[in-house]
Structures are given as C-alpha cells and as structure tokens.
Short mmCIF file of C-alpha atoms in Angstrom, two decimals:
data_model
loop_
_atom_site.label_atom_id
_atom_site.label_comp_id
_atom_site.label_asym_id
_atom_site.label_seq_id
_atom_site.Cartn_x
_atom_site.Cartn_y
_atom_site.Cartn_z
CA UNK A 1 26.70 -60.59 93.86
CA UNK A 2 28.08 -63.67 92.15
CA UNK A 3 30.06 -61.41 89.81
CA UNK A 4 31.48 -59.55 92.81
CA UNK A 5 32.59 -62.86 94.37
CA UNK A 6 34.43 -63.77 91.16
CA UNK A 7 36.02 -60.31 90.97
CA UNK A 8 37.26 -60.55 94.55
CA UNK A 9 38.72 -64.01 94.01
CA UNK A 10 40.60 -62.87 90.90
CA UNK A 11 41.90 -59.88 92.84
CA UNK A 12 43.34 -62.32 95.38
CA UNK A 13 44.77 -64.46 92.55
CA UNK A 14 46.63 -61.42 91.23
CA UNK A 15 47.75 -60.24 94.68
CA UNK A 16 49.19 -63.65 95.55
CA UNK A 17 51.13 -63.69 92.25
CA UNK A 18 52.38 -60.14 92.70
CA UNK A 19 53.77 -60.63 96.22
CA UNK A 20 56.46 -62.88 94.77
CA UNK A 21 56.78 -62.36 91.04
CA UNK A 22 56.06 -58.65 90.98
CA UNK A 23 58.52 -57.95 93.77
CA UNK A 24 61.33 -60.13 92.39
CA UNK A 25 60.65 -59.54 88.69
CA UNK A 26 60.69 -63.29 88.04
CA UNK A 27 57.51 -64.06 86.09
CA UNK A 28 55.75 -67.31 86.98
CA UNK A 29 53.33 -68.81 84.49
CA UNK A 30 52.36 -71.70 86.72
CA UNK A 31 50.23 -69.96 89.33
CA UNK A 32 47.24 -72.11 88.40
CA UNK A 33 49.09 -75.01 90.03
CA UNK A 34 48.50 -73.47 93.47
CA UNK A 35 45.01 -72.16 92.70
CA UNK A 36 43.75 -75.39 91.18
CA UNK A 37 45.79 -77.57 93.51
CA UNK A 38 44.20 -76.07 96.62
CA UNK A 39 40.80 -76.16 94.93
CA UNK A 40 41.05 -79.89 94.24
CA UNK A 41 42.47 -80.66 97.68
CA UNK A 42 39.62 -78.75 99.34
CA UNK A 43 37.04 -80.57 97.22
CA UNK A 44 38.53 -84.01 97.93
CA UNK A 45 38.80 -83.35 101.67
CA UNK A 46 35.21 -82.14 101.77
CA UNK A 47 33.63 -84.83 99.58
CA UNK A 48 35.66 -87.86 100.62
CA UNK A 49 36.48 -87.10 104.25
CA UNK A 50 33.60 -84.78 105.18
CA UNK A 51 35.89 -81.94 106.26
CA UNK A 52 34.19 -78.61 106.89
CA UNK A 53 34.95 -75.74 104.47
CA UNK A 54 36.35 -73.86 107.46
CA UNK A 55 38.99 -76.59 107.71
CA UNK A 56 39.60 -77.38 104.04
CA UNK A 57 40.44 -73.79 103.06
CA UNK A 58 43.39 -73.21 105.45
CA UNK A 59 44.51 -76.84 105.24
CA UNK A 60 44.61 -76.97 101.43
CA UNK A 61 46.33 -73.57 101.34
CA UNK A 62 48.98 -74.84 103.78
CA UNK A 63 49.59 -77.93 101.64
CA UNK A 64 50.18 -75.90 98.47
CA UNK A 65 52.37 -73.50 100.48
CA UNK A 66 54.66 -76.42 101.30
CA UNK A 67 54.58 -77.37 97.61
CA UNK A 68 55.43 -73.77 96.71
CA UNK A 69 58.43 -73.79 99.05
CA UNK A 70 59.59 -77.08 97.49
CA UNK A 71 59.29 -75.66 93.96
CA UNK A 72 61.11 -72.55 95.17
CA UNK A 73 64.05 -74.68 96.30
CA UNK A 74 64.18 -76.42 92.92
CA UNK A 75 64.02 -73.21 90.88
CA UNK A 76 66.23 -70.92 92.98
CA UNK A 77 69.08 -70.73 90.51
CA UNK A 78 66.90 -70.13 87.47
CA UNK A 79 66.37 -66.68 86.00
CA UNK A 80 64.14 -65.07 83.40
CA UNK A 81 62.67 -67.42 80.78
CA UNK A 82 64.15 -70.51 82.43
CA UNK A 83 62.27 -69.78 85.65
CA UNK A 84 59.07 -69.14 83.70
CA UNK A 85 59.47 -72.41 81.77
CA UNK A 86 60.06 -74.36 84.98
CA UNK A 87 56.85 -73.01 86.52
CA UNK A 88 54.95 -73.85 83.33
CA UNK A 89 56.32 -77.41 83.49
CA UNK A 90 55.16 -77.95 87.09
CA UNK A 91 51.72 -76.56 86.31
CA UNK A 92 51.38 -78.65 83.14
CA UNK A 93 52.35 -81.79 85.05
CA UNK A 94 49.62 -81.17 87.61
CA UNK A 95 47.08 -80.41 84.88
CA UNK A 96 47.89 -83.75 83.24
CA UNK A 97 47.69 -85.51 86.60
CA UNK A 98 44.07 -84.39 86.94
CA UNK A 99 43.17 -86.51 83.92
CA UNK A 100 45.38 -89.44 84.91
CA UNK A 101 43.74 -89.63 88.35
CA UNK A 102 40.23 -89.45 86.92
CA UNK A 103 38.59 -91.59 89.68
CA UNK A 104 39.78 -89.09 92.29
CA UNK A 105 39.64 -85.80 90.40
CA UNK A 106 36.67 -86.41 88.10
CA UNK A 107 38.66 -85.85 84.91
CA UNK A 108 36.95 -83.53 82.42
CA UNK A 109 33.91 -83.06 84.60
CA UNK A 110 35.82 -82.12 87.73
CA UNK A 111 34.31 -82.49 91.18
CA UNK A 112 30.83 -81.27 92.01
CA UNK A 113 28.66 -81.38 95.09
CA UNK A 114 31.16 -79.54 97.27
CA UNK A 115 29.68 -78.01 100.41
CA UNK A 116 29.32 -74.21 100.39
CA UNK A 117 30.06 -71.99 103.35
CA UNK A 118 26.46 -70.88 103.42
CA UNK A 119 23.40 -71.62 101.33
CA UNK A 120 22.98 -68.05 100.09
CA UNK A 121 24.95 -65.84 97.73
CA UNK A 122 24.85 -63.05 100.32
CA UNK A 123 26.48 -65.25 102.94
CA UNK A 124 29.21 -66.44 100.55
CA UNK A 125 29.88 -62.85 99.51
CA UNK A 126 30.31 -61.74 103.11
CA UNK A 127 32.72 -64.58 103.84
CA UNK A 128 34.66 -63.94 100.63
CA UNK A 129 34.99 -60.23 101.40
CA UNK A 130 36.10 -60.95 104.97
CA UNK A 131 38.75 -63.46 103.92
CA UNK A 132 39.90 -61.14 101.15
CA UNK A 133 40.35 -58.17 103.49
CA UNK A 134 42.30 -60.23 106.03
CA UNK A 135 44.47 -61.64 103.21
CA UNK A 136 45.21 -58.19 101.80
CA UNK A 137 46.16 -56.88 105.26
CA UNK A 138 48.53 -59.81 105.78
CA UNK A 139 50.01 -59.46 102.28
CA UNK A 140 50.53 -55.73 102.79
CA UNK A 141 52.24 -56.40 106.13
CA UNK A 142 54.51 -58.94 104.45
CA UNK A 143 55.29 -56.50 101.62
CA UNK A 144 56.23 -53.76 104.11
CA UNK A 145 58.32 -56.09 106.29
CA UNK A 146 62.03 -56.74 105.81
CA UNK A 147 61.02 -59.82 103.77
CA UNK A 148 59.31 -57.63 101.20
CA UNK A 149 62.19 -55.16 101.24
CA UNK A 150 64.72 -57.90 100.51
CA UNK A 151 62.54 -59.35 97.75
CA UNK A 152 62.52 -55.89 96.14
CA UNK A 153 66.30 -55.78 96.55
CA UNK A 154 66.67 -59.02 94.58
CA UNK A 155 64.67 -57.40 91.81
CA UNK A 156 67.13 -54.54 91.43
CA UNK A 157 70.49 -56.10 92.32
CA UNK A 158 70.51 -59.57 93.81
CA UNK A 159 74.29 -59.88 93.55
CA UNK A 160 74.77 -56.81 95.73
CA UNK A 161 72.33 -58.21 98.31
CA UNK A 162 74.25 -61.48 98.42
CA UNK A 163 77.54 -59.62 98.73
CA UNK A 164 76.05 -57.85 101.77
CA UNK A 165 75.58 -61.20 103.44
CA UNK A 166 71.85 -61.58 102.77
CA UNK A 167 70.67 -65.12 102.12
CA UNK A 168 68.42 -64.23 99.20
CA UNK A 169 67.60 -67.89 98.58
CA UNK A 170 65.87 -68.16 101.95
CA UNK A 171 63.76 -65.06 101.35
CA UNK A 172 62.71 -66.28 97.91
CA UNK A 173 61.59 -69.61 99.33
CA UNK A 174 59.54 -67.81 101.97
CA UNK A 175 58.09 -65.57 99.26
CA UNK A 176 57.19 -68.61 97.17
CA UNK A 177 55.43 -70.22 100.14
CA UNK A 178 53.50 -67.03 100.98
CA UNK A 179 52.47 -66.57 97.35
CA UNK A 180 51.29 -70.19 97.09
CA UNK A 181 49.44 -70.00 100.41
CA UNK A 182 47.26 -67.05 99.44
CA UNK A 183 46.71 -68.44 95.95
CA UNK A 184 45.55 -71.60 97.70
CA UNK A 185 43.20 -69.62 99.94
CA UNK A 186 41.61 -68.07 96.84
CA UNK A 187 41.46 -71.41 95.00
CA UNK A 188 39.77 -73.19 97.91
CA UNK A 189 37.35 -70.29 98.33
CA UNK A 190 36.46 -70.59 94.65
CA UNK A 191 35.70 -74.30 95.10
CA UNK A 192 33.36 -73.79 98.02
CA UNK A 193 31.61 -70.68 96.72
CA UNK A 194 30.98 -72.38 93.35
CA UNK A 195 30.44 -75.83 94.92
CA UNK A 196 32.64 -77.40 92.23
CA UNK A 197 36.13 -77.45 90.76
CA UNK A 198 37.03 -78.16 87.13
CA UNK A 199 40.34 -78.62 85.27
CA UNK A 200 39.98 -75.07 83.97
CA UNK A 201 41.08 -73.80 87.37
CA UNK A 202 44.42 -75.55 86.88
CA UNK A 203 44.87 -74.73 83.18
CA UNK A 204 47.67 -72.66 81.75
CA UNK A 205 45.18 -70.12 80.46
CA UNK A 206 44.31 -69.11 84.02
CA UNK A 207 47.98 -68.59 84.86
CA UNK A 208 48.44 -66.34 81.83
CA UNK A 209 45.31 -64.37 82.69
CA UNK A 210 46.54 -63.78 86.25
CA UNK A 211 49.92 -62.60 84.94
CA UNK A 212 48.24 -60.21 82.50
CA UNK A 213 45.96 -58.76 85.15
CA UNK A 214 48.77 -58.25 87.65
CA UNK A 215 51.08 -56.76 85.01
CA UNK A 216 48.43 -54.37 83.73
CA UNK A 217 47.74 -53.30 87.30
CA UNK A 218 51.41 -52.62 87.95
CA UNK A 219 53.66 -55.46 89.07
CA UNK A 220 55.29 -54.92 92.44
CA UNK A 221 52.66 -52.50 93.77
CA UNK A 222 50.13 -55.01 95.17
CA UNK A 223 47.29 -52.46 95.13
CA UNK A 224 47.41 -52.04 91.34
CA UNK A 225 47.01 -55.76 90.55
CA UNK A 226 44.21 -56.07 93.12
CA UNK A 227 42.14 -53.22 91.70
CA UNK A 228 42.69 -54.01 88.04
CA UNK A 229 42.19 -57.77 88.45
CA UNK A 230 38.87 -57.18 90.21
CA UNK A 231 37.68 -54.74 87.54
CA UNK A 232 38.80 -56.90 84.61
CA UNK A 233 37.29 -60.07 86.09
CA UNK A 234 33.98 -58.27 86.61
CA UNK A 235 34.17 -56.80 83.11
CA UNK A 236 34.87 -60.23 81.60
CA UNK A 237 31.81 -61.75 83.26
CA UNK A 238 29.64 -58.74 82.41
CA UNK A 239 30.52 -59.19 78.73
CA UNK A 240 28.53 -62.43 78.73
CA UNK A 241 25.61 -60.29 77.55
CA UNK A 242 27.42 -60.37 74.18
CA UNK A 243 28.82 -63.90 74.48
CA UNK A 244 29.71 -64.19 70.80
CA UNK A 245 32.15 -61.30 71.01
CA UNK A 246 33.10 -61.61 74.67
CA UNK A 247 36.64 -62.93 74.25
CA UNK A 248 37.37 -60.57 71.37
CA UNK A 249 36.28 -57.54 73.38
CA UNK A 250 38.01 -58.71 76.56
CA UNK A 251 41.33 -59.56 74.93
CA UNK A 252 41.16 -56.37 72.89
CA UNK A 253 40.78 -54.42 76.12
CA UNK A 254 43.81 -56.18 77.62
CA UNK A 255 45.93 -55.41 74.56
CA UNK A 256 44.85 -51.76 74.62
CA UNK A 257 45.74 -51.41 78.32
CA UNK A 258 49.12 -53.06 77.80
CA UNK A 259 49.81 -50.69 74.90
CA UNK A 260 48.73 -47.60 76.86
CA UNK A 261 50.39 -48.60 80.15
CA UNK A 262 53.32 -50.94 79.43
CA UNK A 263 54.56 -50.62 83.03
CA UNK A 264 51.12 -50.99 84.56
CA UNK A 265 48.48 -48.51 85.62
CA UNK A 266 49.94 -48.09 89.11
CA UNK A 267 53.25 -47.03 87.51
CA UNK A 268 51.66 -44.70 84.97
CA UNK A 269 53.41 -41.32 84.47
CA UNK A 270 50.31 -39.33 85.43
CA UNK A 271 50.16 -41.16 88.74
CA UNK A 272 53.80 -40.44 89.47
CA UNK A 273 53.07 -36.74 88.94
CA UNK A 274 50.33 -36.90 91.58
CA UNK A 275 52.11 -37.82 94.84
CA UNK A 276 49.01 -37.38 96.99
CA UNK A 277 47.02 -39.89 94.92
CA UNK A 278 50.01 -42.23 94.80
CA UNK A 279 50.35 -42.16 98.59
CA UNK A 280 46.65 -42.84 98.94
CA UNK A 281 46.73 -45.82 96.59
CA UNK A 282 50.19 -47.24 97.17
CA UNK A 283 51.22 -45.88 100.54
CA UNK A 284 54.36 -44.20 99.26
CA UNK A 285 55.56 -41.27 97.13
#
C-alpha cells in the first residue's frame, strides 16, 4: 500500500507538469521547486504553528501557486532552452536556500515528525486516492476548457493566436499557477503521508524524473503521463529487491521506452490506429 501511495503521488507530479509544459511544449526542469516548496511549507506550518494537515495541504499549494504565477510573469518571453534554464535556476536557488536556512528547514536531514492524516497506511491510501481523483477531474476540466484549448494553440502557433487578439501571456500565467498548485498538493501530501520532507524532494533529479515520466507517457495527453508515471514509480520502488542494480535497471527501462516511443506511449502509432482505445484513454479520436 505504501508503494501505491508513492505511485499515485508521482502520477500527480507528472499530471501537474503536463498541464502546462505538455500543452505548451515549453519544458520546465524546475518542477521540484513547487513539489518541495509546498512540502517544506506544509511541514513548517504543521511543526511550528500546529496547523492541521487538512489546512497545510491547500494552504501550501496556494502559496506555491502564487509563486508559480510570479515565475510565469518573469519567464513569459523566454522560449525553448532559455525557458528551461530559467526554471532550473529558480529550482536550484530554492534547493540552496534549504541549506542556508538550516535552522528552519533542517538542512541535510530535512524535517521529521510531521503529523500524518491518519495513523494507518490504509487511511493515508484512501485519502491520497481521494485527493488524486479530485485533482485529476479538475485538471481534466481545465484541459478541456478554453484555457486548455488556448494553451494547446500556443504550442502550435502562438503568433497566430496573438494576431487573433488572444492574450496568450495571461493564459500561460494561469497555466503556470494551476500547474504549481497541483504540484504543491502532491508535495504536501507526500510530506504528511511520509511524515517527513528532505532536500531530495526539491532536488533537480526529481524534476528530471518527472519530465521523463511525463514525456514517456505522452506530453500533452494528461492520461498518458498519469498512467506511465504511476507504473514507473511503482516499478522503481519494486526494484529495491535488487537494490544493487536498481538504478541501472530503472534507467535502462526509461532509455528503452524513450527509444521505442519517442513521442510518448499515448502518441504511439498503434494507438492512433485504434480510435476506440484512444477515445477510451484520451477522450478523443
């Protein structure tokens, strides 16, 4: 059940990344900023101010959503590698800040003793599943709304959208805030279900892993990143039975999937030739 909790959280990590970066085709490698940021905020609010987990999760997610909107404003005019580098810079700055503010963040050791939602794995799993389902429904609604449609438009031809009178900057800022909010939800959930938060949840390696999972699933499809991220996260934890070779086997699997499906599993040719399956999984032909 603990493995399932981790798989669900990684699925939400990937979904929150995909709702912005997959739809606009602007890769962000700083997603750990929102995941770890919300995780640390939730831990600090709970430990230092005795806030309930039911309060810290939405509150910390809202704080990083505001941060996401602010970063969106600063990076609006950047494209391609420049946008990716900017997101890496913000994430790296926060990662360094964790060590600078050691008395507050715990430094290398992180923060432990965080209150859980319940005192059983079964209870935490039920809460995680419930929050995940609500989040996916809301993300799907956003993706199908005119906000999601315009974000897709910027992916294909942003200049044409601007020429049509669409304020693409506004929609990107909203997308950034939505992406950060749900990443924050997942990060805060991780803190309370694991009763701790460590610098690893804000490290660049986590950002890269989320990007890989979402890309392998099929960027811009939402369902693909969710399914593949959950399966890969579960597979990665299951490989602990062969800990010595775990990373070799896991990374080898990622490389093989990227080679076999360079556009993602949800965009695989065999799936495009099966419209009924595609409608079932993705909701469209």
